[in-house]
CSV table of C-alpha atoms and ligand atoms in Angstrom, one decimal:
chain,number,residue,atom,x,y,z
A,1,UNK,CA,205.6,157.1,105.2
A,2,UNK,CA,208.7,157.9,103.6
A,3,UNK,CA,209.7,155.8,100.7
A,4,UNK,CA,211.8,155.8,97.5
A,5,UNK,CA,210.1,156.3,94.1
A,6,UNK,CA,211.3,155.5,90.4
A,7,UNK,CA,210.1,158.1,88.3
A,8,UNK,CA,212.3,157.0,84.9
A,9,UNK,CA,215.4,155.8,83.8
A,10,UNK,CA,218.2,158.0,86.2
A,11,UNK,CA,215.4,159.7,88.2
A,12,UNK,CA,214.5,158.8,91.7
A,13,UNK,CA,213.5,160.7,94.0
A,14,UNK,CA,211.9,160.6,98.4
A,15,UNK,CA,208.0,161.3,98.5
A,16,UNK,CA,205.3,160.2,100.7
A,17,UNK,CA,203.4,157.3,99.7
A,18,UNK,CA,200.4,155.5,101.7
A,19,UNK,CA,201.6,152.9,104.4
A,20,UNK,CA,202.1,149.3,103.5
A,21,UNK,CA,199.0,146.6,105.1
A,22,UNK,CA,198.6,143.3,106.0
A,23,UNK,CA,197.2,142.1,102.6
A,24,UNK,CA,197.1,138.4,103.4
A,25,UNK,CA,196.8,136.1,106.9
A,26,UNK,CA,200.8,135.1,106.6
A,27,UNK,CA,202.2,139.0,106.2
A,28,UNK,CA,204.4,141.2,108.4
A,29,UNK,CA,204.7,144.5,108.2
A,30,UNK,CA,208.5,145.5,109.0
A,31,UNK,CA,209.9,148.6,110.1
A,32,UNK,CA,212.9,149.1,108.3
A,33,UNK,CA,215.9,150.2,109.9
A,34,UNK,CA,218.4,149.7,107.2
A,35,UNK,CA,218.5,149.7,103.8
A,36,UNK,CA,221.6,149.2,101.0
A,37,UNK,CA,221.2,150.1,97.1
A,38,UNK,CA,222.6,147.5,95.1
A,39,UNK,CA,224.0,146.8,91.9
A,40,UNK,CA,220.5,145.0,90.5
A,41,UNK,CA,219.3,148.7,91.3
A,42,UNK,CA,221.8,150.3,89.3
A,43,UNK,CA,219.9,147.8,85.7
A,44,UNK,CA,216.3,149.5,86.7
A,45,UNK,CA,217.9,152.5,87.4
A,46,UNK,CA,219.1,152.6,84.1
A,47,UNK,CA,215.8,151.0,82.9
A,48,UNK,CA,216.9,147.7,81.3
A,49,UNK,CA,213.9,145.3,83.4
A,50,UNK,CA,211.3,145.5,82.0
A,51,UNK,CA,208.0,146.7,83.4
A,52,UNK,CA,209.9,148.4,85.6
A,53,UNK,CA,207.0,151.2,86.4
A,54,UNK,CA,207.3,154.7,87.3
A,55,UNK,CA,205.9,155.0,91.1
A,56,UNK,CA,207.6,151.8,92.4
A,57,UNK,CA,209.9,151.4,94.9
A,58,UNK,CA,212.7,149.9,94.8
A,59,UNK,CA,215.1,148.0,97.8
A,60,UNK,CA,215.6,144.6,98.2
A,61,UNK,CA,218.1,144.1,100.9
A,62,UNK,CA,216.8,145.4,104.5
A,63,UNK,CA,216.6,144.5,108.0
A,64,UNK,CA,213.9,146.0,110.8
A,65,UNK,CA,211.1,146.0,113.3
A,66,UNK,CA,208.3,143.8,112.7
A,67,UNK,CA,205.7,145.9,113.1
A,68,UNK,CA,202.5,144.2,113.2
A,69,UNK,CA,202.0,140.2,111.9
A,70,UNK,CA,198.7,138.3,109.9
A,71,UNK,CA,196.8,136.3,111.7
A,72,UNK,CA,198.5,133.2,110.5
A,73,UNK,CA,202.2,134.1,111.2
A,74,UNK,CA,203.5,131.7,114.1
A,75,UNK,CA,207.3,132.0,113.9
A,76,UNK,CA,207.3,136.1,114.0
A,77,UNK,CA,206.4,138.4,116.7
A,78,UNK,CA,206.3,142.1,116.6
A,79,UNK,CA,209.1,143.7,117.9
A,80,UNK,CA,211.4,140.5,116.7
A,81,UNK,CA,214.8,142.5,114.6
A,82,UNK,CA,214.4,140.4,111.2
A,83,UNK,CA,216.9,140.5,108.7
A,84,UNK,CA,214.8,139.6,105.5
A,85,UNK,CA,216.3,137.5,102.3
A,86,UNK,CA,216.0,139.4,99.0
A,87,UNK,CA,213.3,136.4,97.7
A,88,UNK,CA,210.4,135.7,98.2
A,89,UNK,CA,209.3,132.5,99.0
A,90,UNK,CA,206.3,130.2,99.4
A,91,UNK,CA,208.5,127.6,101.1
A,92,UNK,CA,206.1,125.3,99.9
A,93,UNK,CA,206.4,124.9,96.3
A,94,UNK,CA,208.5,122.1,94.7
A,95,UNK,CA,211.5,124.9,93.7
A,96,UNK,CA,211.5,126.3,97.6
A,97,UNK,CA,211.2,121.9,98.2
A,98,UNK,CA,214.7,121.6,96.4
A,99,UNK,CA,216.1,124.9,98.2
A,100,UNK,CA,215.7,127.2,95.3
A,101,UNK,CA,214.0,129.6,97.0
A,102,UNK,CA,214.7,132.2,94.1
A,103,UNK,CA,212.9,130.2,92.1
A,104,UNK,CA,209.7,130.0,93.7
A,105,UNK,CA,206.9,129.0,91.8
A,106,UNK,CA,204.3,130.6,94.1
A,107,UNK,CA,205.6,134.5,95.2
A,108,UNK,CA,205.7,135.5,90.8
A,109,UNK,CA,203.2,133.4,89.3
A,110,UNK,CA,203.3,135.7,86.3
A,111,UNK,CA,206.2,134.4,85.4
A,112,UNK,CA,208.0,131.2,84.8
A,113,UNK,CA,212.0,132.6,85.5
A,114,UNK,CA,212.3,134.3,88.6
A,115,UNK,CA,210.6,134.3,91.8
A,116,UNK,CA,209.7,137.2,93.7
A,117,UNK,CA,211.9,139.6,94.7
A,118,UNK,CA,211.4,143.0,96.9
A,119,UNK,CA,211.3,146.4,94.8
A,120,UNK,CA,212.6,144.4,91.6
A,121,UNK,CA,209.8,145.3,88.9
A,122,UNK,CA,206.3,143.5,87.7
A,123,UNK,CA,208.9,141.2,86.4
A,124,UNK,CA,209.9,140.0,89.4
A,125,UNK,CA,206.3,140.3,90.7
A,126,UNK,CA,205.6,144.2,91.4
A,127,UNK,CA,206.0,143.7,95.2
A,128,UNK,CA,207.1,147.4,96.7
A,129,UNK,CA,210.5,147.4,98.3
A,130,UNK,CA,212.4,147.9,101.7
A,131,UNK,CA,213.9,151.2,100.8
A,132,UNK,CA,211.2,153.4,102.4
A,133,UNK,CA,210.1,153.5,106.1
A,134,UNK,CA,207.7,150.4,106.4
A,135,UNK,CA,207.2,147.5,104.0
A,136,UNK,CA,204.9,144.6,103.1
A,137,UNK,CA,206.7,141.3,103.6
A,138,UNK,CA,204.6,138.1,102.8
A,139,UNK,CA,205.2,134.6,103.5
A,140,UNK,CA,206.8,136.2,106.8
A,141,UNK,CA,207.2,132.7,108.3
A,142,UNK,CA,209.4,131.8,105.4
A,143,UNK,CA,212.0,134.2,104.8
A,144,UNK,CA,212.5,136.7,108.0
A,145,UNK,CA,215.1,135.3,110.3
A,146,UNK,CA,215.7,136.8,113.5
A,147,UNK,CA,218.8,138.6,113.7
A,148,UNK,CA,221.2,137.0,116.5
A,149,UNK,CA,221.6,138.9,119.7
A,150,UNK,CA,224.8,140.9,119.5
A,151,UNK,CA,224.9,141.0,115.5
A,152,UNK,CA,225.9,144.5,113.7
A,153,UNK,CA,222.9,145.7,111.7
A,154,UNK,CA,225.9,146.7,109.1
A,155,UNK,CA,226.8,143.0,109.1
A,156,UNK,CA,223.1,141.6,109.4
A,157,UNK,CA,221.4,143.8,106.2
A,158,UNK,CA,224.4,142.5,103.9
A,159,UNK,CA,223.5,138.9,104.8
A,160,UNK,CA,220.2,140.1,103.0
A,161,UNK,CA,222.0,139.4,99.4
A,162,UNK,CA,225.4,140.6,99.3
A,163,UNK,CA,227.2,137.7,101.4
A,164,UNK,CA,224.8,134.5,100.3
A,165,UNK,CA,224.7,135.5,96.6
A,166,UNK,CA,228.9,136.0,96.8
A,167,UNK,CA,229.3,132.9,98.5
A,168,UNK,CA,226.6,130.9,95.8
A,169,UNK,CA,228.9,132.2,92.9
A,170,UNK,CA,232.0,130.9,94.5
A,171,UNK,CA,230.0,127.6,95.2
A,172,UNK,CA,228.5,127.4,92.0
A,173,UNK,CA,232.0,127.9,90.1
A,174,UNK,CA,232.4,124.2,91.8
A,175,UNK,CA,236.0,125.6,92.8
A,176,UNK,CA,238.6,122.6,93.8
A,177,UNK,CA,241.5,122.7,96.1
A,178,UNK,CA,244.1,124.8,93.9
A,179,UNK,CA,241.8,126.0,91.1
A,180,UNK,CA,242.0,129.4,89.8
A,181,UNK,CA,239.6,131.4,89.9
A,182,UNK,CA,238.8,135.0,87.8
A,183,UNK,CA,235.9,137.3,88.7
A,184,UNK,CA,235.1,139.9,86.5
A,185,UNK,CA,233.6,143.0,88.5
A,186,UNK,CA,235.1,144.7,91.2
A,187,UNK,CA,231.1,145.9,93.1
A,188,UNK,CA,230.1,144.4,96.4
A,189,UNK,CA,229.1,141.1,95.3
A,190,UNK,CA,232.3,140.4,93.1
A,191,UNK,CA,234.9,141.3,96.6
A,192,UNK,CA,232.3,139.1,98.3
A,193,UNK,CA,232.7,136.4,95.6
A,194,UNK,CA,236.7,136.9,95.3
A,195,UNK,CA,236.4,136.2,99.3
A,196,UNK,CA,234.5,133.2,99.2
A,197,UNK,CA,236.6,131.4,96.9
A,198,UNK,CA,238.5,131.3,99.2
A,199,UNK,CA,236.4,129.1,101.8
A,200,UNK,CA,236.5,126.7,98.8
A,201,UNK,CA,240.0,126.0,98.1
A,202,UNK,CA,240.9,128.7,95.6
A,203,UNK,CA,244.9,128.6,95.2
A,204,UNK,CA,244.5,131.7,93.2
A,205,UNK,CA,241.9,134.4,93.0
A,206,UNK,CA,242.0,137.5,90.5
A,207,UNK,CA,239.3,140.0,90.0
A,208,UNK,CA,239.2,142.2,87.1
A,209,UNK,CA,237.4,145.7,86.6
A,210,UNK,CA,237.9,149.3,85.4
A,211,UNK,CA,237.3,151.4,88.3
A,212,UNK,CA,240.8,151.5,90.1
A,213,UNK,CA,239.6,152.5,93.7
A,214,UNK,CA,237.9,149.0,93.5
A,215,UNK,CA,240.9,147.6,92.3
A,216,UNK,CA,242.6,148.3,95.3
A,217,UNK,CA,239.5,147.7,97.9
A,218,UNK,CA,239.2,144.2,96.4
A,219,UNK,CA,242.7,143.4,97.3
A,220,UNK,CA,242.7,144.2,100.4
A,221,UNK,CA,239.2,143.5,101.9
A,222,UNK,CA,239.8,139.5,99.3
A,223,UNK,CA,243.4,139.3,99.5
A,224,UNK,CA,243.2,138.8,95.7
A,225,UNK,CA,245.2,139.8,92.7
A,226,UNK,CA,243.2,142.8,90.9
A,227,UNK,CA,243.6,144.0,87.6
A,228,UNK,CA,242.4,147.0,85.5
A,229,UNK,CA,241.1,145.6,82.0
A,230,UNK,CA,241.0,149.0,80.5
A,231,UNK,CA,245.2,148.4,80.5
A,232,UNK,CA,244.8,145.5,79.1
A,233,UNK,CA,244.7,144.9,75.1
A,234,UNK,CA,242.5,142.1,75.8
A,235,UNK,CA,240.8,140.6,79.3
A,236,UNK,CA,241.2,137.0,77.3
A,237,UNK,CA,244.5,136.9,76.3
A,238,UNK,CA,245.4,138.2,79.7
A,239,UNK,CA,243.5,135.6,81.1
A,240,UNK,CA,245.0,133.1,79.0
A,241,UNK,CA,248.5,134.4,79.6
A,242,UNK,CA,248.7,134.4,83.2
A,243,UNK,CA,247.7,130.6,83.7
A,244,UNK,CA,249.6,129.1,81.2
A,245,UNK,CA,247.5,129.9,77.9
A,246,UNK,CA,245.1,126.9,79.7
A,247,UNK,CA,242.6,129.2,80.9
A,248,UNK,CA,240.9,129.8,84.3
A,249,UNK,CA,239.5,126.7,86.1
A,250,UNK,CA,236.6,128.9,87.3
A,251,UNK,CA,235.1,132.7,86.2
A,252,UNK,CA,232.7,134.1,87.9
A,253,UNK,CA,230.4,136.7,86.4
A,254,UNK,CA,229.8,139.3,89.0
A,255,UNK,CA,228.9,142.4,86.5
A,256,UNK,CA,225.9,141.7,84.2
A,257,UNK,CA,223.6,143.3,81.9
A,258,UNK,CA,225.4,147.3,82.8
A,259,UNK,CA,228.8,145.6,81.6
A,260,UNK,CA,231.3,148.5,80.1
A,261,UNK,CA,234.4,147.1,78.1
A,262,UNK,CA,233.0,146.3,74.4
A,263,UNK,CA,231.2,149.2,72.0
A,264,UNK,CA,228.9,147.0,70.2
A,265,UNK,CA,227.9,144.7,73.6
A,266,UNK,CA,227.0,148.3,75.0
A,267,UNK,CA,225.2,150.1,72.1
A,268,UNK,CA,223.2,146.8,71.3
A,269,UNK,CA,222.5,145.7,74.4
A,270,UNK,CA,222.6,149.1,77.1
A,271,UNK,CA,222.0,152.0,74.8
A,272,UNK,CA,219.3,150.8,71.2
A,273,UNK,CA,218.4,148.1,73.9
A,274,UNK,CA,218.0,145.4,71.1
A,275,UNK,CA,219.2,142.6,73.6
A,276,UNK,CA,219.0,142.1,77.1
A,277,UNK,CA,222.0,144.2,78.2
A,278,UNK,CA,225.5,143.9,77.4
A,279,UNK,CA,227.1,140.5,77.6
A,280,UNK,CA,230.4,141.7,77.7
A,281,UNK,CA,231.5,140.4,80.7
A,282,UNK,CA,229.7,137.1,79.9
A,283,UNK,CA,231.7,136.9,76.5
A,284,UNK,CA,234.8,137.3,78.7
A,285,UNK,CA,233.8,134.7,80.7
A,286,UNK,CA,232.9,132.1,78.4
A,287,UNK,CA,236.5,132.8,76.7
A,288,UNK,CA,238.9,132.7,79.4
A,289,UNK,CA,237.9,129.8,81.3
A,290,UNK,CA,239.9,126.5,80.6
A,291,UNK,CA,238.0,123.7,78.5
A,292,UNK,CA,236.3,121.6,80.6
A,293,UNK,CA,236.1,124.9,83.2
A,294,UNK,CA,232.9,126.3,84.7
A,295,UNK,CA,231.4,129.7,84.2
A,296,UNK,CA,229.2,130.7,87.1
A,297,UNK,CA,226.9,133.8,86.5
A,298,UNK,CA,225.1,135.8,89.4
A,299,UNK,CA,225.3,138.9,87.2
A,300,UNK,CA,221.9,139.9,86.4
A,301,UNK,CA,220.6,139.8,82.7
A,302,UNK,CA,217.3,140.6,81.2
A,303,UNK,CA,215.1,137.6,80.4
A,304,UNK,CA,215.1,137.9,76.4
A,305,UNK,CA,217.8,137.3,74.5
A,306,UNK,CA,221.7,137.9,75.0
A,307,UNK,CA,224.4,138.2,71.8
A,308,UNK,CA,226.0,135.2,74.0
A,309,UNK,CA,229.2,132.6,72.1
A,310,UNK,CA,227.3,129.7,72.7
A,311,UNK,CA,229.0,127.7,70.0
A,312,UNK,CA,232.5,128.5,72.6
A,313,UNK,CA,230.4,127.0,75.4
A,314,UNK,CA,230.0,124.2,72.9
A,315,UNK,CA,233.1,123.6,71.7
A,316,UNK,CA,234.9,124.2,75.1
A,317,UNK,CA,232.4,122.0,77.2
A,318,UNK,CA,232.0,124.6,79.5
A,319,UNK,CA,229.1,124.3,82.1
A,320,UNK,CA,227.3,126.9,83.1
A,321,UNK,CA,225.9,127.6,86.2
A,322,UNK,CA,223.9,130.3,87.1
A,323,UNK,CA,220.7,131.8,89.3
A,324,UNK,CA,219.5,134.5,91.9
A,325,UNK,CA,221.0,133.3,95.3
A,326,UNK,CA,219.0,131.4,97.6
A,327,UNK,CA,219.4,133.0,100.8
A,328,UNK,CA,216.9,131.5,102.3
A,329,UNK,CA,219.4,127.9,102.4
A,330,UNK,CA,222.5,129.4,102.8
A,331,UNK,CA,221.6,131.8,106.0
A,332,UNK,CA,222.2,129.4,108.6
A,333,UNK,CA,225.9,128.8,107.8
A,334,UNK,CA,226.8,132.1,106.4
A,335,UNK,CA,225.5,133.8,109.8
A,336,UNK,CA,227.7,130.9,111.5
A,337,UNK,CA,230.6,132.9,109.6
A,338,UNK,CA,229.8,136.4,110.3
A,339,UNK,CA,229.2,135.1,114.0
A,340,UNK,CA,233.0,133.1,114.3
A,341,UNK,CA,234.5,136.2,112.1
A,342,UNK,CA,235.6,134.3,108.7
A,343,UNK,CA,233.8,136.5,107.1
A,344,UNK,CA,233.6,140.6,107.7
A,345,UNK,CA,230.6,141.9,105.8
A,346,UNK,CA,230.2,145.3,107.2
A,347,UNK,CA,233.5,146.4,106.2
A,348,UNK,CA,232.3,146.9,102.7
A,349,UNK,CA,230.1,149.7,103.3
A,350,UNK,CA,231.3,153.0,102.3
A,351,UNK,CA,228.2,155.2,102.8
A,352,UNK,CA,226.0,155.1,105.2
A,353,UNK,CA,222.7,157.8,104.3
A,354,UNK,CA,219.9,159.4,105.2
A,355,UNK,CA,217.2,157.7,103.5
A,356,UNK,CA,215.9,161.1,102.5
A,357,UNK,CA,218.6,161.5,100.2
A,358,UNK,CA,218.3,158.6,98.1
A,359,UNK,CA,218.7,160.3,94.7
A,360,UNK,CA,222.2,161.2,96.3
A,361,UNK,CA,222.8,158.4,96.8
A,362,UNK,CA,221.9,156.1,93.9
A,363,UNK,CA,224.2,159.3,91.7
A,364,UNK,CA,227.0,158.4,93.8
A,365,UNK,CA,226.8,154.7,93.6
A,366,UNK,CA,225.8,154.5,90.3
A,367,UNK,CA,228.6,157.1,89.2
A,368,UNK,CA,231.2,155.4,91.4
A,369,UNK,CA,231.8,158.6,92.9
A,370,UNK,CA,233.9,159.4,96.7
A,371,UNK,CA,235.3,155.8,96.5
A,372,UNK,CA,231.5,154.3,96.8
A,373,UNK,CA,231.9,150.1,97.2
A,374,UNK,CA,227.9,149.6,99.2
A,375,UNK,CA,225.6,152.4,100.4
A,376,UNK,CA,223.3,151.7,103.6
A,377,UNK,CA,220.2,154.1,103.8
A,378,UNK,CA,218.7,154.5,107.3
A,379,UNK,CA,215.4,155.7,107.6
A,380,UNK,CA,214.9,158.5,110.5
A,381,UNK,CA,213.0,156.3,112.9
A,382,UNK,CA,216.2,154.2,113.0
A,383,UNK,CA,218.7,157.4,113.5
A,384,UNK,CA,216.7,158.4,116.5
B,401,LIG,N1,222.2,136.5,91.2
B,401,LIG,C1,221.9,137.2,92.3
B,401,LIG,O1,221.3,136.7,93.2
B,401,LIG,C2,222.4,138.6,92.5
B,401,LIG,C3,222.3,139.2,93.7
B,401,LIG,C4,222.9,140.5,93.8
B,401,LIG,C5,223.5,141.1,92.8
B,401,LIG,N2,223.5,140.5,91.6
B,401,LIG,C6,224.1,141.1,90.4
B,401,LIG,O2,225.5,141.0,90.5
B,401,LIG,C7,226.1,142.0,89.7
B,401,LIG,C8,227.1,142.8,90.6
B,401,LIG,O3,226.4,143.4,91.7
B,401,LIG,P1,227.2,144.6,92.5
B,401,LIG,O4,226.3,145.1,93.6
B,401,LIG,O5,228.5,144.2,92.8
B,401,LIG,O6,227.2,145.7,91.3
B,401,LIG,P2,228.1,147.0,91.0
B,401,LIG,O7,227.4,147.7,90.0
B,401,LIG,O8,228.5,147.7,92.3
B,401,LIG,O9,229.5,146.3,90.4
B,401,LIG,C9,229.6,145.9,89.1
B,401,LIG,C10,231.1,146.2,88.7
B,401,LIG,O10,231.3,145.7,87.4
B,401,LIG,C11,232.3,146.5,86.8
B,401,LIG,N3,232.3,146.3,85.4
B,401,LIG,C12,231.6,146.8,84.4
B,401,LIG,N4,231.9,146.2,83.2
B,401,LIG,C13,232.8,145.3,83.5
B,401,LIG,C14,233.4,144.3,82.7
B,401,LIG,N5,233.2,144.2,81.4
B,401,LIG,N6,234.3,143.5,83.3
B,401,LIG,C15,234.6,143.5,84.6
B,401,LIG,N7,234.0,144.4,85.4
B,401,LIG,C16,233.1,145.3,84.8
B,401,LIG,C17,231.8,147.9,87.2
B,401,LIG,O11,232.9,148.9,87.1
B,401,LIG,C18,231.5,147.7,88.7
B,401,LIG,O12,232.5,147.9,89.6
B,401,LIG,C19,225.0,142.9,89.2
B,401,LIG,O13,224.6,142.4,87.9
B,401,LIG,C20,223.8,142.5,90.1
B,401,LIG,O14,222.6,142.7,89.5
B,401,LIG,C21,223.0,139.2,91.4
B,402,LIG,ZN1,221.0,143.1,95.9
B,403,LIG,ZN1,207.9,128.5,96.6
């Protein structure tokens, strides 16, 4: 089959690799019919994971066919359209219990952080991801979800990440009637973010970036005030000015370990690597938000240390919430949205790809080139 492989830090590149198989009695094996690249692509892409290793494929947002089930799936059947949470997840484990299914203790036992996740690295368990033809998904009574009759496969593969880990930002940020609410990066999951704050109440939402075409997508798809903080002297002050020097009530932090914006955040942390990406955007955070206020982080870091203000968190009582979405909990009402139109998913993707151009692709996204906001690869079986 055809499938995406990593071979190094800005390479990637189609090949053939061997088919996936049913490895264990509660596996599918899914046709995939779309794919997106996503921003968490863009930190192995750039090789900040660790173990990220050359072969693997990446791709943890798809949708597709299931193709053929283990002998101890009951809730799939082949043929079922599945749209297919970015986690993996037991759904038996005392995390998956508590509805943290991005915390399962079972799908990574490696590791004690993160669960599993598709085409995310040995650190996030070495499973192979969904962009390629066919892929291996385990606990397939867990996390597939049967894609309502009538849903846009545009709209369905975003509800993969992109919507439930924009909406858990917004939620986490604990956002009350009024509150304002800054999110720094512009990508896909910040517009979804700067949308969702919405749903809770925001009285004022403002995202902040440096790529200007975003800018402008983010007002209009969010109905949000966006700013560019390469004119501003200083994303703080700016911050700090525009709510009455008290500070945001809420920031979210949608842009994570690839942050631009401060030289020593990005030659420590992105370019001699001696922490786990830049925390610029982080710093930013912990800054502007009010004392009291509540800094929620889905931007994704490394797992080992961060040149982070911590005595500002201190000092400011801040609280800090943070984590990988759990899409598993939040599908139900999310696809309620897409279904009664509150929310509009599809209309942030940009590009939609042969999946035999994926180096193409990731150099478009990853360069924010041709007004790029989310790229969908479609395998050929699925353009047929
Ligand atoms: N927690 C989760 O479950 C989860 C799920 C999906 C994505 N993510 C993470 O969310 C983040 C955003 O994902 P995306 O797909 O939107 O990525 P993206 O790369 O498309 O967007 C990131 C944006 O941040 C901007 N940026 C860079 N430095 C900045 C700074 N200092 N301040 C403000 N903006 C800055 C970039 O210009 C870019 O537009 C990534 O870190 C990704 O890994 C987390
Ligand atoms: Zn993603
Ligand atoms: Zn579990």
């Amino acid at each position: 089959m055809l499938a995406m492989n990593y071979r190094g830090p800005l390479r990637v590149r189609i090949d053939q690799k061997p088919m996936p198989e049913i490895q264990h009695p509660q596996d599918a094996i899914i046709r995939v019919t779309r794919s997106c690249i996503c921003g968490s692509d863009l930190h192995l892409y750039n090789g900040l994971v660790p173990d990220t290793r050359v072969g693997s494929t990446f791709g943890h947002e798809f949708i597709g066919v299931v193709e053929e089930i283990g002998s101890e799936v009951q809730k799939l059947k082949v043929g079922d359209n599945v749209l297919v949470p970015f986690n993996i997840a037991c759904g038996k484990c005392a995390f998956c219990k508590q509805g943290l299914y991005g915390n399962c203790h079972e799908s990574n036992p490696e590791a004690t952080a993160v669960g599993g996740i598709f085409g995310y690295s040995h650190t996030a368990g070495g499973y192979a991801g969904g962009q390629a033809e066919y892929v291996r998904v385990p606990y397939a009574d867990v996390g597939p979800t049967v894609i309502p009759p009538g849903m846009d496969p545009d709209d369905a593969v975003l509800l993969t990440d992109v919507v439930p880990t924009g909406y858990q930002a917004a939620e986490m940020g604990g956002i009350q009637p009024g509150d304002t609410v800054v999110i720094f990066g512009a990508g896909p999951i910040g517009i979804m973010a700067a949308k969702c704050s919405w749903l809770f109440g925001a009285g004022r939402v403002i995202v902040i970036d440096q790529v200007e075409y975003r800018l402008e997508f983010a007002k209009n798809y969010a109905q949000c005030e966006a700013y560019n903080f390469r004119s501003m002297d200083d994303p703080v002050l700016f911050v700090k000015k525009t709510t009455d020097w008290m500070g945001a009530d809420v920031v979210i932090d949608a842009v994570g370990a690839d942050a631009a914006g401060n030289a020593m955040q990005t030659i420590t942390g992105r370019k001699l690597m001696l922490q786990a990406g830049s925390a610029t955007a982080l710093h930013w955070a912990i800054n502007s938000v009010k004392k009291g206020g509540i800094v929620s982080i889905v931007g994704v870091y490394g797992p080992t240390d961060n040149l982070v203000p911590i005595g500002n968190v201190v000092n400011k009582g801040v609280t800090i919430r943070a984590n990988q979405a759990s899409v598993r909990r939040l599908l139900p009402k999310l696809i309620d949205h897409v279904q009664n139109g509150v929310l509009n998913p599809k209309g942030l993707i940009t590009h939609r790809v042969p999946l035999e151009e994926v180096a193409d692709a990731y150099r478009i996204f990853s360069d924010k080139l041709d007004n790029c906001i989310k790229t969908v690869l479609i395998p050929p079986s699925a353009r047929i």
